[in-house]
XYZ file of C-alpha atoms in Angstrom:
474
model
C 33.984 7.106 41.872
C 32.035 8.568 38.951
C 28.575 7.367 37.993
C 29.742 5.349 34.982
C 32.296 3.467 37.088
C 29.685 2.847 39.771
C 27.269 1.401 37.223
C 30.095 -0.727 35.794
C 30.881 -2.237 39.200
C 27.258 -2.736 40.198
C 26.331 -4.498 36.983
C 29.455 -6.587 36.328
C 30.538 -7.338 39.900
C 27.151 -7.315 41.577
C 24.176 -8.218 39.433
C 25.921 -10.608 37.028
C 27.596 -12.728 39.776
C 24.266 -12.936 41.599
C 22.502 -14.202 38.458
C 25.330 -16.665 37.782
C 25.053 -17.968 41.353
C 21.347 -18.617 40.823
C 22.105 -20.305 37.499
C 24.735 -22.549 39.120
C 22.319 -23.456 41.912
C 19.810 -24.547 39.293
C 22.525 -26.513 37.511
C 22.930 -28.685 40.601
C 19.532 -30.182 39.808
C 21.060 -31.618 36.631
C 24.635 -32.314 37.686
C 25.439 -32.817 41.381
C 29.196 -32.155 41.274
C 29.173 -28.841 43.155
C 32.732 -27.700 42.466
C 32.530 -28.539 38.765
C 29.179 -26.800 38.285
C 30.220 -23.577 40.017
C 33.656 -23.518 38.362
C 32.181 -23.938 34.889
C 29.350 -21.438 35.405
C 31.530 -18.682 36.893
C 34.416 -19.216 34.458
C 32.217 -19.175 31.364
C 29.863 -16.570 32.796
C 32.718 -14.278 33.829
C 34.382 -14.592 30.437
C 31.086 -13.895 28.616
C 30.380 -10.886 30.849
C 33.855 -9.566 30.120
C 33.378 -10.066 26.393
C 30.072 -8.200 26.534
C 31.612 -5.334 28.502
C 34.474 -5.179 26.008
C 32.084 -4.949 23.085
C 31.013 -1.491 24.279
C 34.264 -0.090 22.846
C 34.814 2.054 25.911
C 38.390 2.660 27.007
C 38.656 1.423 30.583
C 41.444 2.154 33.074
C 43.288 -1.008 34.124
C 42.730 -0.354 37.808
C 38.978 -0.873 37.391
C 39.758 -4.585 37.006
C 42.429 -4.705 39.720
C 40.343 -3.321 42.578
C 37.859 -6.239 42.734
C 40.779 -8.685 42.840
C 42.521 -6.544 45.457
C 39.343 -6.540 47.549
C 38.744 -10.290 47.232
C 42.331 -11.419 47.772
C 42.861 -8.929 50.585
C 39.841 -10.287 52.456
C 40.987 -13.827 51.714
C 44.452 -13.190 53.150
C 42.963 -11.562 56.262
C 40.504 -14.423 56.836
C 43.238 -16.998 56.248
C 45.425 -15.333 58.879
C 42.596 -15.097 61.403
C 41.294 -18.641 60.796
C 44.759 -20.196 60.210
C 43.358 -21.566 56.970
C 40.373 -23.366 58.522
C 37.314 -22.691 56.363
C 34.991 -23.703 59.172
C 35.933 -20.619 61.232
C 33.483 -17.771 61.854
C 35.648 -15.367 59.836
C 34.325 -16.843 56.613
C 30.796 -15.726 57.453
C 32.107 -12.161 57.250
C 33.897 -12.972 53.986
C 30.614 -14.247 52.519
C 28.697 -11.224 53.817
C 31.180 -8.887 52.108
C 30.704 -10.833 48.863
C 26.927 -10.704 49.007
C 26.315 -11.076 45.223
C 27.841 -14.564 45.479
C 25.502 -15.425 48.355
C 23.514 -18.214 46.636
C 26.787 -19.939 45.732
C 28.117 -19.587 49.280
C 24.935 -21.102 50.647
C 25.637 -24.327 48.778
C 29.381 -24.305 49.527
C 28.494 -24.064 53.241
C 25.764 -26.686 52.944
C 28.158 -29.159 51.312
C 31.087 -28.152 53.514
C 33.414 -27.154 50.645
C 35.286 -24.214 52.096
C 37.721 -23.402 49.298
C 34.794 -22.265 47.129
C 34.721 -19.071 49.223
C 37.809 -17.808 47.409
C 37.611 -19.854 44.222
C 34.240 -18.504 43.052
C 34.869 -14.720 43.169
C 38.537 -14.955 42.123
C 37.668 -17.190 39.177
C 34.893 -14.859 38.059
C 37.040 -11.726 38.338
C 39.931 -13.267 36.406
C 37.619 -14.685 33.741
C 35.951 -11.288 33.380
C 39.308 -9.565 32.800
C 40.368 -12.178 30.252
C 37.035 -11.846 28.445
C 37.294 -8.073 28.339
C 40.840 -8.198 26.966
C 39.849 -10.769 24.366
C 37.173 -8.407 23.061
C 38.658 -4.982 23.742
C 42.368 -4.403 24.255
C 41.989 -0.667 24.740
C 43.085 -0.328 28.344
C 43.975 3.103 29.624
C 46.920 2.650 31.974
C 46.675 5.646 34.239
C 48.695 6.434 37.364
C 51.377 3.831 36.677
C 52.838 3.970 40.197
C 49.413 3.441 41.760
C 48.737 0.541 39.414
C 52.067 -1.112 40.255
C 51.397 -0.788 43.996
C 47.925 -2.260 43.541
C 49.297 -5.187 41.532
C 52.017 -5.739 44.146
C 49.399 -5.806 46.907
C 47.389 -8.367 44.930
C 50.471 -10.581 44.600
C 51.239 -10.152 48.315
C 47.687 -11.083 49.389
C 47.567 -14.037 47.006
C 50.964 -15.207 48.222
C 49.882 -14.908 51.860
C 46.754 -17.016 51.296
C 48.646 -19.607 49.280
C 51.441 -19.826 51.864
C 48.960 -20.480 54.683
C 47.218 -23.045 52.459
C 50.569 -24.754 51.783
C 51.573 -24.813 55.446
C 48.173 -26.119 56.497
C 48.353 -28.863 53.867
C 51.294 -30.344 55.784
C 49.097 -31.156 58.776
C 45.513 -30.886 57.500
C 44.322 -32.965 54.557
C 41.177 -32.839 52.424
C 38.323 -34.974 53.676
C 38.761 -38.724 53.399
C 35.673 -39.909 55.226
C 34.373 -43.372 56.024
C 31.855 -45.038 53.768
C 30.846 -47.931 55.974
C 28.722 -48.680 59.033
C 27.213 -45.201 59.189
C 30.665 -43.601 59.112
C 32.014 -45.673 62.026
C 34.145 -48.025 59.957
C 36.977 -47.340 57.526
C 36.604 -50.722 55.842
C 33.784 -52.862 54.520
C 32.724 -55.313 57.232
C 30.336 -57.241 54.983
C 32.786 -60.178 54.509
C 32.690 -60.699 58.293
C 28.963 -60.295 58.815
C 26.983 -63.341 59.960
C 24.055 -62.238 57.765
C 26.239 -62.618 54.672
C 25.881 -66.208 53.390
C 29.261 -65.858 51.671
C 31.097 -64.487 54.706
C 34.746 -65.430 55.199
C 34.538 -66.075 58.927
C 36.405 -69.186 60.125
C 34.177 -72.087 61.120
C 34.589 -74.967 63.532
C 34.867 -78.477 62.111
C 32.691 -79.770 64.899
C 29.739 -78.532 66.904
C 30.600 -75.907 69.479
C 31.048 -77.233 73.024
C 29.248 -74.119 74.233
C 25.871 -73.260 72.727
C 23.253 -70.536 73.269
C 19.930 -71.420 71.699
C 17.554 -68.936 73.334
C 17.459 -65.222 72.546
C 17.051 -64.254 76.194
C 20.440 -65.841 76.917
C 22.279 -64.260 73.982
C 24.749 -61.531 74.868
C 25.125 -58.225 73.017
C 28.598 -58.018 71.492
C 30.401 -54.874 70.332
C 33.951 -53.744 69.907
C 36.798 -52.368 67.869
C 36.798 -52.523 64.104
C 39.813 -54.833 64.113
C 38.064 -57.241 66.499
C 34.785 -57.484 64.570
C 35.797 -60.659 62.644
C 36.715 -62.406 65.901
C 33.503 -61.820 67.794
C 31.433 -62.394 64.662
C 33.106 -65.792 64.326
C 32.392 -66.498 68.015
C 28.714 -65.614 67.590
C 28.401 -67.665 64.404
C 29.757 -70.684 66.254
C 27.821 -70.233 69.520
C 24.496 -68.531 68.730
C 21.716 -70.651 67.280
C 20.686 -69.153 63.911
C 23.188 -66.338 64.342
C 22.232 -64.845 60.979
C 18.681 -64.384 62.284
C 19.904 -62.981 65.596
C 22.419 -60.512 64.199
C 21.003 -57.697 66.354
C 23.149 -59.139 69.155
C 26.301 -58.710 67.023
C 26.778 -54.965 66.838
C 29.545 -52.628 65.739
C 29.925 -49.001 66.806
C 33.784 -48.797 66.989
C 36.027 -48.525 70.047
C 34.960 -45.140 71.375
C 31.198 -45.718 71.212
C 31.443 -49.406 72.156
C 33.190 -48.597 75.450
C 30.508 -46.033 76.218
C 27.800 -48.610 75.482
C 29.515 -51.204 77.690
C 29.749 -48.802 80.620
C 26.089 -47.821 80.196
C 25.114 -51.509 80.194
C 23.855 -51.474 76.611
C 26.262 -54.196 75.538
C 27.580 -57.234 77.424
C 31.064 -57.749 75.969
C 33.493 -55.318 74.392
C 36.200 -56.845 72.175
C 39.435 -54.969 71.554
C 42.489 -53.462 73.180
C 42.868 -52.305 76.748
C 40.940 -49.188 77.789
C 42.460 -45.718 77.833
C 42.853 -43.691 81.020
C 39.786 -41.671 80.011
C 37.736 -44.856 79.544
C 38.859 -46.227 82.912
C 37.841 -42.932 84.503
C 34.497 -43.083 82.696
C 33.861 -46.515 84.205
C 34.909 -45.348 87.661
C 32.661 -42.285 87.444
C 29.782 -44.549 86.417
C 30.409 -46.779 89.435
C 31.234 -49.908 87.427
C 34.323 -52.117 87.224
C 35.815 -53.435 83.997
C 36.906 -57.084 83.874
C 39.510 -57.818 81.181
C 39.624 -61.387 79.870
C 42.532 -62.045 77.459
C 41.505 -64.047 74.399
C 44.418 -63.594 71.988
C 47.669 -61.871 71.105
C 48.325 -59.220 68.503
C 51.057 -56.850 67.392
C 50.778 -53.094 67.466
C 52.596 -52.154 64.276
C 54.012 -49.094 62.565
C 54.052 -48.979 58.773
C 55.363 -46.850 55.924
C 55.114 -46.743 52.144
C 57.133 -49.593 50.663
C 59.306 -47.131 48.725
C 60.531 -45.662 52.012
C 64.004 -47.198 52.572
C 63.559 -47.192 56.366
C 62.833 -50.745 57.544
C 63.503 -50.517 61.262
C 62.955 -47.918 63.959
C 63.912 -47.991 67.596
C 61.414 -47.223 70.318
C 63.268 -43.969 70.942
C 62.949 -43.021 67.262
C 59.199 -43.693 67.385
C 58.970 -41.459 70.444
C 61.006 -38.766 68.710
C 58.823 -38.834 65.578
C 55.520 -38.708 67.434
C 56.693 -36.014 69.833
C 57.592 -33.845 66.834
C 61.328 -33.797 67.552
C 62.166 -35.755 64.385
C 60.416 -34.280 61.351
C 62.489 -35.536 58.422
C 63.119 -39.132 57.377
C 66.795 -38.305 56.828
C 67.165 -38.130 60.622
C 65.881 -41.722 60.847
C 68.090 -43.177 58.103
C 65.807 -42.460 55.150
C 65.586 -39.946 52.340
C 65.317 -36.216 52.935
C 61.533 -35.996 53.117
C 59.042 -34.474 55.539
C 57.503 -37.045 57.899
C 53.716 -37.102 57.845
C 52.951 -38.904 61.107
C 49.338 -40.087 61.207
C 47.513 -40.803 64.454
C 44.109 -42.120 65.474
C 41.262 -40.407 67.371
C 41.584 -40.026 71.134
C 40.391 -43.107 73.095
C 40.644 -45.414 70.090
C 42.472 -48.659 70.873
C 45.490 -47.892 68.714
C 45.847 -44.297 69.968
C 45.797 -45.638 73.533
C 48.673 -47.926 72.585
C 50.646 -45.021 71.099
C 50.207 -43.120 74.371
C 51.539 -46.170 76.203
C 54.617 -46.278 73.964
C 55.251 -42.555 74.352
C 55.716 -43.138 78.102
C 54.425 -39.765 79.195
C 56.070 -37.734 76.384
C 53.868 -35.067 74.808
C 52.431 -36.292 71.514
C 52.476 -33.820 68.642
C 49.235 -32.398 67.206
C 47.860 -35.091 64.885
C 47.448 -34.770 61.146
C 43.865 -33.645 60.621
C 41.381 -33.407 57.803
C 38.556 -31.041 56.970
C 35.335 -33.026 57.121
C 32.076 -31.611 55.701
C 29.413 -31.527 58.399
C 25.863 -32.596 57.576
C 23.634 -29.663 56.561
C 26.387 -27.074 56.573
C 29.763 -26.364 58.072
C 33.177 -27.971 58.217
C 34.769 -29.856 61.089
C 38.380 -30.738 61.790
C 38.942 -34.386 62.676
C 41.959 -36.640 63.040
C 42.842 -37.851 59.547
C 42.711 -41.486 58.567
C 46.000 -42.918 57.271
C 46.973 -42.036 53.684
C 49.784 -44.033 52.119
C 51.886 -41.072 50.976
C 55.614 -41.625 50.445
C 56.510 -39.661 53.571
C 53.764 -41.127 55.747
C 54.023 -43.275 58.846
C 51.019 -44.776 60.570
C 50.121 -47.400 63.122
C 47.448 -49.993 63.724
C 47.072 -53.590 64.800
C 48.733 -56.128 62.523
C 45.619 -58.125 61.616
C 43.592 -55.037 60.705
C 46.325 -53.468 58.570
C 47.267 -56.671 56.753
C 43.991 -58.577 56.646
C 40.963 -56.332 56.929
C 42.351 -53.250 55.213
C 45.383 -54.155 53.197
C 46.919 -50.935 51.899
C 48.789 -51.270 48.634
C 52.515 -50.583 48.784
C 52.658 -50.809 52.569
C 55.440 -52.257 54.710
C 55.490 -53.043 58.421
C 58.532 -51.767 60.290
C 60.656 -53.832 62.610
C 60.949 -52.286 66.064
C 64.287 -52.462 67.872
C 65.318 -54.984 65.218
C 62.383 -57.375 65.788
C 59.774 -57.962 63.062
C 56.029 -58.220 63.905
C 55.633 -61.826 62.754
C 53.547 -64.516 64.546
C 56.435 -66.293 66.274
C 57.783 -63.010 67.682
C 54.295 -62.094 68.847
C 53.758 -65.519 70.410
C 56.988 -65.453 72.439
C 56.666 -61.750 73.273
C 59.992 -60.744 71.719
C 58.288 -58.148 69.525
C 58.357 -55.008 71.727
C 54.789 -53.923 71.045
C 52.982 -57.212 71.561
C 49.370 -56.434 72.479
C 46.582 -58.447 74.044
C 43.142 -58.855 72.532
C 40.574 -58.679 75.328
C 36.942 -59.537 75.919
C 35.966 -56.847 78.419
C 32.894 -57.072 80.611
C 31.391 -55.404 83.670
C 31.922 -57.078 87.034
C 28.315 -56.166 87.806
C 27.014 -58.211 84.853
C 25.704 -61.494 86.292
C 24.031 -62.969 83.201
C 24.351 -66.765 83.380
C 25.748 -67.216 79.872
C 28.550 -64.663 80.313
C 31.131 -66.620 82.331
C 30.889 -69.857 80.300
C 31.120 -67.882 77.046
C 34.349 -66.216 78.197
C 35.732 -69.571 79.321
C 34.902 -71.068 75.917
C 36.765 -68.223 74.154
C 39.922 -69.155 76.061
C 39.415 -72.864 75.347
C 40.526 -74.865 72.329
C 37.576 -74.005 70.066
C 37.661 -70.304 70.853
C 41.417 -70.187 70.338
C 41.061 -72.026 67.041
C 38.763 -69.263 65.777
C 41.113 -66.588 67.126
C 44.021 -68.114 65.219
C 42.121 -68.788 61.994
C 40.794 -65.244 61.997
C 44.367 -63.956 61.897
C 45.372 -63.328 65.491
C 47.821 -65.312 67.652
C 46.698 -67.831 70.274
C 47.182 -67.042 73.941
C 49.501 -69.986 74.546
C 51.066 -70.714 71.197
């Protein structure tokens, strides 16, 4: 490389990108949309730098613009292959190190957990620079045509490799969805079911509760699954004196954390579905015994987008879909479309039910999402349901239809039986579930046993039914 070419690269592909990265970082103080700020700064900055370079009226060989793109896209393709498209992998640290001028920009992309900026920023700048140069100076010296063609072909190959891996990954890994409620533990707003909300929609008894706890020292700490929160909030509102002032006893940390809290003795009653094998083992290892008190009935349901013509699946078809054997809706009586089968995190109540239905069959790797990690990094987590046309998901009927009603959603019949209250009540729906109040056998608090008995009595069952579940003996 001659001196002039070296100066050209250092200035236009080293110093200028570094200054633009600093400028974009400063722009975040004014406008906090990271992707927009960096895209605008590097697109406009690259174009302006190219225009300025073109104004020098120097004839440049075309390959001087192709090599930076070859370098960037070649590294991208290699890192995509090594990381399988996961921007949280260690390989991207090397990618950033080998694009040092863009360092300030990569610091913020890592901090915010936006991985695709690793390739977007340099590729956008290099393309914008070329366009700017050509707009100002069209005098390109095309030397060594064969070499140029091979370089361009390599660029296309590397770009195609990265895009192919991105496309394949998009089938099973989605962009971050995230939860906005309850510190990230809840996927829906629980405010309507909170006893501290004077306008809450919890069902209320028409008469005074036959069971009453008026002293704080006798109040029990309640926790449970997201879908069960309205039920135990309604119980507490009916039974606890001044429940709105004693809301610290009515907690929510979701199924996984709530079971852990119950086993550690931090909560008195867990409300939700039956425990998973891992949760039973956790209790056994802790030397405690779980006592499961049924308080209501529910349906474990599968649902699809309402435009999906499939209205019924057999248990065997469910097993085939979630084992990965059936991957296209055409095989299940629908349109020719890829099945995007959503799952729930391990040890959640609904995932435990799926495992029960699968009857020992290996469950396919779940659809995941890339989730930005606080103060840098990206994690892969099980994706929350998205109502895409090819999607299928599962949950408990009350949660999916009452607490989080997805638009354009339809429950499927299973083995020809619809998940409606009468089929849940008589048990004809194949996936009829039980809603439990789960306690520790070792817990001897005096208010515990009568509270559980009240839940199974007429007043407790009234609240269960009016919340949206099915009575035990309907």
